[in-house]
Coordinates of C-alpha atoms in Angstrom, one line a residue:
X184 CA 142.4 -2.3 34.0
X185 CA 138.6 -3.6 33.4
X186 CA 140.7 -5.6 29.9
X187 CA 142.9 -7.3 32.3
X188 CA 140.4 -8.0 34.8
X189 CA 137.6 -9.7 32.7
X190 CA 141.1 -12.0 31.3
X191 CA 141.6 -12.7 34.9
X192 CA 137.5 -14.0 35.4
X193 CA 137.5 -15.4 32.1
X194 CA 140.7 -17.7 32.8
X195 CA 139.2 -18.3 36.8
X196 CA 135.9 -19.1 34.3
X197 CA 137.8 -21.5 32.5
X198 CA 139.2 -23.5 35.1
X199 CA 136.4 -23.9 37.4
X200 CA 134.9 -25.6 34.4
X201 CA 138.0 -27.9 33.6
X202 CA 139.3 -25.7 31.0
X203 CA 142.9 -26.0 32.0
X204 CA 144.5 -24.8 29.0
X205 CA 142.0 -21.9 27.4
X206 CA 142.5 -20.1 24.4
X207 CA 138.5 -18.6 24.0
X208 CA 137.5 -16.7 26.6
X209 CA 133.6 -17.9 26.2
X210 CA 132.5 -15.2 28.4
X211 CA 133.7 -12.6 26.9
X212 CA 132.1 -10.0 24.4
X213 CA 128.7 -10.3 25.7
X214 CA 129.6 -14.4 25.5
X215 CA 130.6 -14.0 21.9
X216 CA 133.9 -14.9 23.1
X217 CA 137.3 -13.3 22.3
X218 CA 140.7 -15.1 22.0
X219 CA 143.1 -12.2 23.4
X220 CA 145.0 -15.1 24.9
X221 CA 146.2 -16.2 21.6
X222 CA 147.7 -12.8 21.2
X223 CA 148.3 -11.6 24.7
X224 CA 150.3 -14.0 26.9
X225 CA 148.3 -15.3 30.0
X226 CA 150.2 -17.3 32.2
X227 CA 151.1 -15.5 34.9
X228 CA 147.1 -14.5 35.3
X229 CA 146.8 -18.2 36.4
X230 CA 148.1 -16.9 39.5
X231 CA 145.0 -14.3 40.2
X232 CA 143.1 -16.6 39.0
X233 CA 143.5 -19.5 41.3
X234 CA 143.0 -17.2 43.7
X235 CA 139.6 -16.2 43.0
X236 CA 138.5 -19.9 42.9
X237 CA 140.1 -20.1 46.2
X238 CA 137.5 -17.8 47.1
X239 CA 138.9 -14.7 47.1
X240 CA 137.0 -11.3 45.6
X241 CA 138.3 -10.3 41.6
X242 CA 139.3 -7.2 43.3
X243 CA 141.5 -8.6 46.0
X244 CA 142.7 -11.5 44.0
X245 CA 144.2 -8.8 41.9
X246 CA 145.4 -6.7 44.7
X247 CA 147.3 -9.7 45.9
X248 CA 148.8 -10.4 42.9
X249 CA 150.3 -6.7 42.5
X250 CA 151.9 -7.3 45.6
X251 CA 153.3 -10.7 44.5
X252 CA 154.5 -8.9 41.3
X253 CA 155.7 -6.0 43.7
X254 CA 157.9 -8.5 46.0
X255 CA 159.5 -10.5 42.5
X256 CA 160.3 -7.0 41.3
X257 CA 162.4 -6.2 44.2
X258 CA 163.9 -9.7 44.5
X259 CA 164.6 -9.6 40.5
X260 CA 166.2 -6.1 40.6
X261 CA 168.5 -6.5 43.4
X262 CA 169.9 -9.9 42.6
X263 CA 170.5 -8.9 39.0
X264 CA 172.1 -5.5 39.8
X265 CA 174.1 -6.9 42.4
X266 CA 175.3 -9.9 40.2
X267 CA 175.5 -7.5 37.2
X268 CA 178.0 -5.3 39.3
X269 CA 180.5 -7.9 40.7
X270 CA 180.8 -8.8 36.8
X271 CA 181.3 -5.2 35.6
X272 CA 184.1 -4.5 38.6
X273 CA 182.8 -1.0 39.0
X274 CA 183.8 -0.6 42.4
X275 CA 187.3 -2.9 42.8
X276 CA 189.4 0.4 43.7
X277 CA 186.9 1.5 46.4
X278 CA 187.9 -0.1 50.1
X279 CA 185.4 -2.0 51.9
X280 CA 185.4 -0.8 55.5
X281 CA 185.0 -4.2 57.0
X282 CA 182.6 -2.8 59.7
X283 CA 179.9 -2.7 57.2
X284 CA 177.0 -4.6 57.2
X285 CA 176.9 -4.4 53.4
X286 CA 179.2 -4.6 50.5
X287 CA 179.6 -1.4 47.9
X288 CA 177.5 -3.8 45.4
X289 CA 174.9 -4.5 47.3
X290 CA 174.3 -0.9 48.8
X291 CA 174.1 0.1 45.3
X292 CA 171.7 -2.3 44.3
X293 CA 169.7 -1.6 47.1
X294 CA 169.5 1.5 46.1
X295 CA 168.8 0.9 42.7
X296 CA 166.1 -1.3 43.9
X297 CA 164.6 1.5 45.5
X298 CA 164.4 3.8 43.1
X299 CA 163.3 1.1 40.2
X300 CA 160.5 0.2 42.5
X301 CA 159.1 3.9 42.9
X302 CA 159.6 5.1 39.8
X303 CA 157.1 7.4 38.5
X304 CA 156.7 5.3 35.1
X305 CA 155.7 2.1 37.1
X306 CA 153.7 3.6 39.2
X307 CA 151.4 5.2 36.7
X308 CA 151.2 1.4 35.1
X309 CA 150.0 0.4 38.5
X310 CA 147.1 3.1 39.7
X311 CA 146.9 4.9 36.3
X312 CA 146.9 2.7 33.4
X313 CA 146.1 -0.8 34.8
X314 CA 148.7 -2.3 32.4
X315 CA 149.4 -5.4 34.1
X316 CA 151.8 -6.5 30.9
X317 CA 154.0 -3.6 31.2
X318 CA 154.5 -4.1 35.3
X319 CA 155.2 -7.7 35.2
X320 CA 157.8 -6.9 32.6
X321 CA 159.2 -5.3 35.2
X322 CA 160.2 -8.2 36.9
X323 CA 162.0 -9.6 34.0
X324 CA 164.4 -6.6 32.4
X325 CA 166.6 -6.8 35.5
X326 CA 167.6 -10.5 34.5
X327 CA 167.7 -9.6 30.8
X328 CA 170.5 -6.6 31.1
X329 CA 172.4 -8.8 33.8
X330 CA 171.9 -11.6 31.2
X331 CA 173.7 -9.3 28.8
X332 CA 176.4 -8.5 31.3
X333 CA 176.5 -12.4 31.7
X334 CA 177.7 -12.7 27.7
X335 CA 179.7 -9.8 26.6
X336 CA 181.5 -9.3 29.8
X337 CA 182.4 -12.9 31.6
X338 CA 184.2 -15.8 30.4
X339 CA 181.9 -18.4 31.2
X340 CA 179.4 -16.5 28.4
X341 CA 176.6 -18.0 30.7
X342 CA 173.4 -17.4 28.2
X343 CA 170.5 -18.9 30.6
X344 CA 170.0 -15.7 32.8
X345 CA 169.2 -13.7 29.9
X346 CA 166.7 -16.9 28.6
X347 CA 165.2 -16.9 31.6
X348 CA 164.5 -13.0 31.2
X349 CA 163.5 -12.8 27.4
X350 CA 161.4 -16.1 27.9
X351 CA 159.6 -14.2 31.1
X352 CA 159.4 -11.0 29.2
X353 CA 157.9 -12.9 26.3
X354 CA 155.0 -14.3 28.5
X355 CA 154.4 -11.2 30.3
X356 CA 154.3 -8.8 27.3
X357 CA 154.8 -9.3 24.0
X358 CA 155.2 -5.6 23.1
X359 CA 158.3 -5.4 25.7
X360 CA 159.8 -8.5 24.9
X361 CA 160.0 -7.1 20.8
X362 CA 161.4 -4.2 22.1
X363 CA 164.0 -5.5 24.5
X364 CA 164.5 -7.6 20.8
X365 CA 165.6 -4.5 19.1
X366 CA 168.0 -3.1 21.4
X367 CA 170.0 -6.6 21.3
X368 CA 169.8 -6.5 18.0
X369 CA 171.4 -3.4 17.7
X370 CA 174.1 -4.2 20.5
X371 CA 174.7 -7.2 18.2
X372 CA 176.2 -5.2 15.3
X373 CA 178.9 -3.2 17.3
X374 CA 180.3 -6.8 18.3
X375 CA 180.3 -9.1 15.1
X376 CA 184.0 -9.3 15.6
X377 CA 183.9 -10.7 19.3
X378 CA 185.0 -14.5 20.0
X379 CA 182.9 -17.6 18.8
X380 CA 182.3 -18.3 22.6
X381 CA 180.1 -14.7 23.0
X382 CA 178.4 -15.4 19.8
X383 CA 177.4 -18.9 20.4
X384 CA 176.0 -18.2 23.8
X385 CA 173.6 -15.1 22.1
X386 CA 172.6 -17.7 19.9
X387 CA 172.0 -20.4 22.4
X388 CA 170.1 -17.9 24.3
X389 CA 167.9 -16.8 21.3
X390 CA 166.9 -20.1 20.1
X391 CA 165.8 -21.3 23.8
X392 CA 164.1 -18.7 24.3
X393 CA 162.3 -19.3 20.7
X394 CA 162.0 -22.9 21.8
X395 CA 160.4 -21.9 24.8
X396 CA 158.3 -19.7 24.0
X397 CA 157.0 -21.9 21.1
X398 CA 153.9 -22.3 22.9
X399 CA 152.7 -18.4 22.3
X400 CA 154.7 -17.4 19.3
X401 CA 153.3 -20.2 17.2
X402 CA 149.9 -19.9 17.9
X403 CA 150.2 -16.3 17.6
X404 CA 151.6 -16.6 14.2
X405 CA 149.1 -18.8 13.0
X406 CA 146.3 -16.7 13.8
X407 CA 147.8 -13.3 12.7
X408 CA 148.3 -15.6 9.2
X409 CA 144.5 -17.0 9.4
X410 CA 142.4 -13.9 9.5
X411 CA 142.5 -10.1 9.0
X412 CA 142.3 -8.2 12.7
X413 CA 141.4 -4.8 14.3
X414 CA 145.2 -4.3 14.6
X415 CA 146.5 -4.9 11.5
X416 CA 143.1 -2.7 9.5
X417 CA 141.5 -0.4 11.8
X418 CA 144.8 1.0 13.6
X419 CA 142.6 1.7 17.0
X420 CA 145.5 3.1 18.4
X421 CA 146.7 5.7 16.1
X422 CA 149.8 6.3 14.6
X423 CA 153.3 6.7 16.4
X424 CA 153.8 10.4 15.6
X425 CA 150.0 10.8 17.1
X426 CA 150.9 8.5 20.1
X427 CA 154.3 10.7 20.9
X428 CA 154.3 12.8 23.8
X429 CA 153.4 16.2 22.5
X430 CA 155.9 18.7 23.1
X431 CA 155.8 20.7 20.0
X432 CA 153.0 21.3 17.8
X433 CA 153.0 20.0 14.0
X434 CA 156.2 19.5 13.9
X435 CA 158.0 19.8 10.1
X436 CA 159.7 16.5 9.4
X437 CA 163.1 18.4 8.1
X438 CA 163.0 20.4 11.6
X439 CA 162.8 17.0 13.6
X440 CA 165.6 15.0 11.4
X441 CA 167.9 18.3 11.9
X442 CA 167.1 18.4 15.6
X443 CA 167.8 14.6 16.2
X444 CA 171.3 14.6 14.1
X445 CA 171.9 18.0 16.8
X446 CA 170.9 15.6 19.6
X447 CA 173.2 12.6 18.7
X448 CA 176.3 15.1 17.5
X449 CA 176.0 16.7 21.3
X450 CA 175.8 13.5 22.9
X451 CA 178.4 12.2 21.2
X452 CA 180.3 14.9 22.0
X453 CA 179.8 15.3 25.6
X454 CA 180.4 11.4 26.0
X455 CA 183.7 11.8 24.6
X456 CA 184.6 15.0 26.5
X457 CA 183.4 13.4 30.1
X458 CA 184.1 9.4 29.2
X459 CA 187.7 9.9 31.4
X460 CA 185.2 10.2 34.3
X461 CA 183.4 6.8 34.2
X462 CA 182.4 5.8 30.7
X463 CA 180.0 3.0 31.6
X464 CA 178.1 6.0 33.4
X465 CA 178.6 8.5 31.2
X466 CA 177.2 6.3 28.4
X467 CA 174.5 5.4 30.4
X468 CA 173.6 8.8 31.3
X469 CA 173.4 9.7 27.4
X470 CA 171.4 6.4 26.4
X471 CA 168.9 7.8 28.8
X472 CA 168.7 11.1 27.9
X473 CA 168.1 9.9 24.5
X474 CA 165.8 7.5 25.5
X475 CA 163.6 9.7 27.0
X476 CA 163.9 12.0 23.9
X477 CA 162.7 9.6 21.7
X478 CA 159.0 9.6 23.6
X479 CA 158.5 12.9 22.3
X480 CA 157.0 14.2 19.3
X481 CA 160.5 15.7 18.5
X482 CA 162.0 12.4 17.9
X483 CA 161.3 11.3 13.7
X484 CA 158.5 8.2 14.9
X485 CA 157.1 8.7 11.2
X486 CA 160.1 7.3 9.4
X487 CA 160.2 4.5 12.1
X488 CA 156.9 4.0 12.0
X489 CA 157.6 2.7 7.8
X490 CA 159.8 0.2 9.0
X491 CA 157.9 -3.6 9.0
X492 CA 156.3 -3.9 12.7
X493 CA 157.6 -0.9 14.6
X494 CA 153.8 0.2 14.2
X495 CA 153.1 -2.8 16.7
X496 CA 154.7 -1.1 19.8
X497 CA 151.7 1.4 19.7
X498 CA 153.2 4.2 22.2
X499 CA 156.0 5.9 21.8
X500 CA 156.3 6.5 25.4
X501 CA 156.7 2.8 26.2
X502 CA 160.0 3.5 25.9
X503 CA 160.1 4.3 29.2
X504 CA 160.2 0.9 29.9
X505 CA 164.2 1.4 29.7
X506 CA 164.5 4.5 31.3
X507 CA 163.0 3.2 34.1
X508 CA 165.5 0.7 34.5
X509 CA 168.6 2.7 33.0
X510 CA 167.7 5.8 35.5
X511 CA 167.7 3.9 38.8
X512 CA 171.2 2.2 37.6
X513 CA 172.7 5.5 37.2
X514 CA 171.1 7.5 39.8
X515 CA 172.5 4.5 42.4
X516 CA 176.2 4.7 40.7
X517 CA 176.7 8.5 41.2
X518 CA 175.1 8.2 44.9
X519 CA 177.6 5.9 46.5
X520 CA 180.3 7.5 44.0
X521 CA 179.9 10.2 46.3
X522 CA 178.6 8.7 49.2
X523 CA 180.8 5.4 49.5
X524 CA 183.1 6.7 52.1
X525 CA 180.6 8.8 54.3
X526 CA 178.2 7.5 57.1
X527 CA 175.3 9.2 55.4
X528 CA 174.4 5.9 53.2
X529 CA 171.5 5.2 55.2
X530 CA 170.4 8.4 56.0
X531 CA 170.4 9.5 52.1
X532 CA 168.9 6.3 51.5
X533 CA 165.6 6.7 54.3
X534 CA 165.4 10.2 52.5
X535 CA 165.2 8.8 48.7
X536 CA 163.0 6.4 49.8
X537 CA 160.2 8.9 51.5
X538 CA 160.7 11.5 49.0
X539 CA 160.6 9.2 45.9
X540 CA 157.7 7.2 47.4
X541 CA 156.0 9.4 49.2
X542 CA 155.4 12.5 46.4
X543 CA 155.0 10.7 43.8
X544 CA 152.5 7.6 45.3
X545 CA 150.4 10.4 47.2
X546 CA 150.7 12.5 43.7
X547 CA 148.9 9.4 42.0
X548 CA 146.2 8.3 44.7
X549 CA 144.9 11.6 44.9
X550 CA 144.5 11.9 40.9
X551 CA 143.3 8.2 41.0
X552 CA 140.7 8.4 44.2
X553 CA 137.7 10.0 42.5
X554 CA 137.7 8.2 39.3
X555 CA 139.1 4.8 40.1
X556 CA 138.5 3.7 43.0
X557 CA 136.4 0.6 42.9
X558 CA 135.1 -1.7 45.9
X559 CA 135.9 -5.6 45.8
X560 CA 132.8 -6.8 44.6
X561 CA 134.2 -4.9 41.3
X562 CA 133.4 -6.9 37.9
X563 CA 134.3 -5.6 34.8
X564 CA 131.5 -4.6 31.8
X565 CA 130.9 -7.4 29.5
X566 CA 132.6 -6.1 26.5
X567 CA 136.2 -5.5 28.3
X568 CA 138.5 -6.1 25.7
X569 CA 140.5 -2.7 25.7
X570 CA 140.6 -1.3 21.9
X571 CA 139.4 -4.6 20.5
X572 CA 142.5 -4.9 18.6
X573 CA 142.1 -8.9 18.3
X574 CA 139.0 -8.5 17.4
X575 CA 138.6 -10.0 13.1
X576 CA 137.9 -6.8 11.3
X577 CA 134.7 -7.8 10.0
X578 CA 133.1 -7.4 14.0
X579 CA 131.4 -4.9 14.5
X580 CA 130.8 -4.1 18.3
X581 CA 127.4 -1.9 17.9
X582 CA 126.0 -4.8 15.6
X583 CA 126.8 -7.6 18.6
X584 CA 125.2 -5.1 21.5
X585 CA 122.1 -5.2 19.2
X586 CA 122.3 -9.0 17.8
X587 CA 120.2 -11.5 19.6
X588 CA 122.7 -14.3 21.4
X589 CA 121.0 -17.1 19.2
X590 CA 122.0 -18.8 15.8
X591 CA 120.5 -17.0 13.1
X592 CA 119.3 -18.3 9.5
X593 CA 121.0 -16.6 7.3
X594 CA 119.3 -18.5 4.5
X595 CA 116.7 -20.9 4.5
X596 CA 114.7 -21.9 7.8
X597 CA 114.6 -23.8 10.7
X598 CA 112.6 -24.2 13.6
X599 CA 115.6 -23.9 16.8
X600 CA 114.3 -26.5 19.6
X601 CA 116.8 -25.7 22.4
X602 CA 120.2 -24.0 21.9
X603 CA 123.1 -23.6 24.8
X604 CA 126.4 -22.0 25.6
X605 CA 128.6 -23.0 28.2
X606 CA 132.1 -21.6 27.8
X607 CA 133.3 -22.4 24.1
X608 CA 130.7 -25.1 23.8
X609 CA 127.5 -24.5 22.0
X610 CA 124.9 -26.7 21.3
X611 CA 121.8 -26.4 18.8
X612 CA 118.9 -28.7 18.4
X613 CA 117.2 -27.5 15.7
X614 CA 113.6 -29.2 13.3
X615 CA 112.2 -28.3 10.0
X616 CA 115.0 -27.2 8.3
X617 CA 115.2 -26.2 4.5
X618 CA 117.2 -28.2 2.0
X619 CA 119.7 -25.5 2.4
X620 CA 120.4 -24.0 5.6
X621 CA 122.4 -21.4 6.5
X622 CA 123.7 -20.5 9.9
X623 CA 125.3 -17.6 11.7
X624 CA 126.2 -18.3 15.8
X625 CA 126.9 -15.8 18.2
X626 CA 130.5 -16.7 18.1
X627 CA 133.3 -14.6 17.3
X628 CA 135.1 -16.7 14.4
X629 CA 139.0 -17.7 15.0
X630 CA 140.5 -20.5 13.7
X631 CA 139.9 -23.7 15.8
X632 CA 136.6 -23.7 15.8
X633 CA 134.9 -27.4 14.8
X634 CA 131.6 -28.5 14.2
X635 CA 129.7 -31.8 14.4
X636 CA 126.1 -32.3 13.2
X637 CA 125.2 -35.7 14.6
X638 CA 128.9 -36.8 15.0
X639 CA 129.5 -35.8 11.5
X640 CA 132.2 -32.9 10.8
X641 CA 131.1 -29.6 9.3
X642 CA 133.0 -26.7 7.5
X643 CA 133.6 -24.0 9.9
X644 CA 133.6 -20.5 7.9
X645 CA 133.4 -17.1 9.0
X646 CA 130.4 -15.2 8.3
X647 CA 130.0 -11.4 6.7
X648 CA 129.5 -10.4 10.2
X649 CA 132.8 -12.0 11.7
X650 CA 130.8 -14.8 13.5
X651 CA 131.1 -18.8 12.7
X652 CA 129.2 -19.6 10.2
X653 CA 127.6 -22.9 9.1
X654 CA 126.5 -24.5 6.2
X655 CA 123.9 -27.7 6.0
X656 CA 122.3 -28.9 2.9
X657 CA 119.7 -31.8 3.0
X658 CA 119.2 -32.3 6.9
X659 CA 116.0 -31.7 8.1
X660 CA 116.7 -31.7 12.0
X661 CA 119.5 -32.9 14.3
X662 CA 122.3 -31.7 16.9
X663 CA 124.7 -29.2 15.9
X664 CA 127.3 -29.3 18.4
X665 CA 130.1 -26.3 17.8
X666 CA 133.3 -26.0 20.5
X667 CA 136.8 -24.5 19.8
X668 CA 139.5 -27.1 20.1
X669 CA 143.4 -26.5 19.9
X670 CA 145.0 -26.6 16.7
X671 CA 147.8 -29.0 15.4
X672 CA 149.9 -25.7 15.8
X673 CA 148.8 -25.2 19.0
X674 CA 149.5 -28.7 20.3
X675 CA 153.0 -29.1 18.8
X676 CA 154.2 -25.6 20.3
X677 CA 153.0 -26.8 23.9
X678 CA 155.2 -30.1 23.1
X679 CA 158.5 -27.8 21.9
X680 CA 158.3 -25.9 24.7
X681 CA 158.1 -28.8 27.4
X682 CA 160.0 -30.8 25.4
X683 CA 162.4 -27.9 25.8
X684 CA 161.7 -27.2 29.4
X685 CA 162.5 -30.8 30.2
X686 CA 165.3 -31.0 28.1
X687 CA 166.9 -27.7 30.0
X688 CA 166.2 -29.2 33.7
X689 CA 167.7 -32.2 32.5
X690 CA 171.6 -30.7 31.4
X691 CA 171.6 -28.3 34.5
X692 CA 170.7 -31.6 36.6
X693 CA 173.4 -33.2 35.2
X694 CA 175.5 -30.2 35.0
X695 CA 175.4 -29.6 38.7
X696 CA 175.7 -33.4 39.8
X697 CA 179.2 -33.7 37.7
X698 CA 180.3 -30.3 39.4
X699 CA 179.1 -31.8 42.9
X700 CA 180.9 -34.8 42.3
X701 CA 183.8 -33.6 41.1
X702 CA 184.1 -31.3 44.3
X703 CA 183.8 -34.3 46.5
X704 CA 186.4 -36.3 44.8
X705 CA 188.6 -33.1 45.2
X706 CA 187.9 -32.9 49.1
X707 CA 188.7 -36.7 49.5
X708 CA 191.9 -36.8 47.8

């Protein structure tokens, strides 16, 4: 949690000073500043963050938004389950009593709602783990499976919902969003023979989303090719197999590819031995169950973890992410398969609801009360940047609590006459210096970094240490002005994706006028 915090007081930091658009945090890292926005979408943190300049505590700013997130959540899972269900048909053979407040759809997805909300994976992302990227996911893998439904099982292959999910995944977490990428990819294979029509609106939705999405992806990819990082060198997260929940002890790699074939051959069997039942359930039921498998240590995470970027999802157990959407579908389909005819709807829901809630939310407080608990005046350490995976793999973290937070001659002298930081701007004004100076700042080096010694550019290089680094030869004294500005990169991503967005408003607009006018002309003739 302290990680997501200091992002949410760097980006209120940011904009209180005009900085609409940062990509530095300045702040951070003992004000050695740290770019985990160029790897770690921030957008919705603009949210929090207005409302500390507002004037609200970092604490309660972030309380608020949790409840925000809370409310979309709901809103998110119930319109897409409901929407999902009307296009799946489940329930056309089950007779709507016509004194009922409710349809069977929308009991089901209330249900579901319920349940998706208080599900013990979410919660522990909430009081436990702090991962405000995993819970805002949340919100948008509703839309992405009803997006889905949207394609493969309606005629009018509308592709936007699941944009609008993958593009909202995208900029909450970028770990989800690759994940929810595999599992369409590997839907994708089992229907290469469907019509153009299903295959043209994947692709529509995949290149929008791209489009959209140009403003993180681009700068992302530019700065993974730029430098060496924590992530890709020091692996401060361990390996998959070490990340898996634990549920056997060294396991032998021959035991767990035997045990998984067993797994798949029984779930295969079982799905065809109770498909006659419901097979959109049954299927379900067995996706899960595997699902869940495949967080353990029993599951073969290290041949996966050989494959190019599976590394990158870190935990094993984030796989969870889709149980905890998959188990609420299914635990609301078998409910009101039973319970669609009886009276006992509400009454089995008020009971869910307590029971689900109550344990496991009382479970978590108490476990979180002692250790957690902070009061709203709350701010997070200076050096909250979780495993420092963004950091360039030359930083060393114990060298920059030590280092002095002024430009150091690396070779040659100089005599520094005033030097200041404010955000990403620094500025030295520095006497005496040797033919040939060299300087390191107190800066952590990305790319984007510029220099200007009396107007005049200068190369920008990063030193041994993994801080900017500056060469001047012949200049006695002057102003050395140093500020991170966005890229070429950076700027033609942020135009793609409003180009795009604008682009997007503009066909539906027109979309929805023609259908509105054609409806009048129909009413007047």
């Amino acid at each position: 949690m302290p990680f997501h915090l200091g992002r949410i007081q760097s980006i209120a930091a940011n904009l209180g000073a005009g900085n609409i658009l940062p990509t530095i945090y300045g702040d951070a890292v003992n004000n050695f500043g740290y770019a985990s926005s160029l790897f770690y979408p921030d957008l919705w943190l603009y949210i929090p963050a207005m409302l500390m300049l507002s004037g609200f505590e970092l604490i309660r700013a972030y309380q608020i938004f949790l409840v925000l997130i809370t409310l979309a959540t709901g809103i998110a899972m119930y319109c897409a389950t409901n929407r999902m269900l009307q296009n799946l048909q489940i329930f056309q053979h089950y007779q709507q009593q016509q004194s009922q407040f409710l349809t069977i759809e929308q009991k089901v997805s209330l249900l579901a709602t319920v349940c998706y909300l208080a599900f013990p994976y979410r919660l522990i992302n909430i009081y436990l783990r702090g991962a405000l990227g995993e819970i805002l996911a949340f919100i948008f893998l509703p839309l992405v499976f009803c997006g889905l439904t949207e394609i493969f099982l309606t005629r009018k292959r509308n592709w936007q919902i699941l944009m609008i999910g993958m593009v909202g995944l995208l900029y909450s977490h970028i770990i989800s969003s690759f994940m929810v990428s595999i599992f369409i990819a590997l839907i994708v294979p089992f229907n290469l023979r469907s019509a153009w029509q299903l295959k043209s609106a994947l692709m529509k939705a995949g290149i929008f989303t791209a489009l959209l999405g140009a403003t993180f992806l681009l700068p992302l990819i530019e700065q993974m090719q730029s430098n060496q990082f924590y992530y890709n060198t020091a692996n401060p997260f361990g390996s998959l197999p070490e990340q898996a929940l634990a549920v056997i002890s060294t396991p032998n790699p021959s035991m767990l590819i035997a045990i998984n074939i067993t797994v798949l051959a029984l779930c295969y069997f079982l799905y065809n031995w109770l498909k006659s039942w419901y097979p959109e359930i049954t299927l379900l039921l067995f996706l899960t169950f595997y699902l869940t498998f495949m967080t353990s240590n029993l599951f073969p995470w290290f041949l996966l973890g050989r494959l190019p970027l599976i590394k990158y999802i870190q935990f094993p157990w984030r796989i969870f992410l889709f149980v905890s959407y998959l188990f609420p579908i299914i635990f609301a389909f078998v409910s009101m398969h039973f319970l669609a005819k009886k009276a006992s709807f509400w009454y089995f829901t008020l009971v869910s609801i307590i029971l689900i809630s109550g344990f496991l939310t009382t479970d978590i407080l108490i476990h979180i009360s002692a250790n957690y608990k902070q009061n709203t005046s709350y701010s997070p350490p200076s050096i909250s940047i979780g495993r420092g995976e963004y950091l360039p793999a030359k930083v060393k973290l114990s060298a920059i609590a030590k280092r002095p937070a002024v430009p150091m001659a690396i070779a040659g002298e100089m005599s520094a006459d005033s030097y200041s930081r404010s955000g990403n701007i620094a500025e030295l004004v520095f006497s005496n210096a040797s033919p040939r100076l060299s300087l390191e700042f107190p800066i952590i080096y990305y790319k984007g970094y510029v220099a200007l010694l009396n107007g005049s550019p200068l190369a920008v290089t990063e030193s041994k240490g993994g801080l900017i680094h500056i060469e001047i030869d012949g200049i006695k004294s002057g102003r050395l002005a140093i500020r991170y500005e966005h890229t070429l990169v950076q700027i033609l991503a942020f135009m793609i994706s409003l180009a795009t967005a604008l682009y997007l408003v503009f066909i539906n607009f027109r979309a929805n006028s023609a259908a509105v006018a054609k409806n009048y002309q129909t009413a007047t003739s």
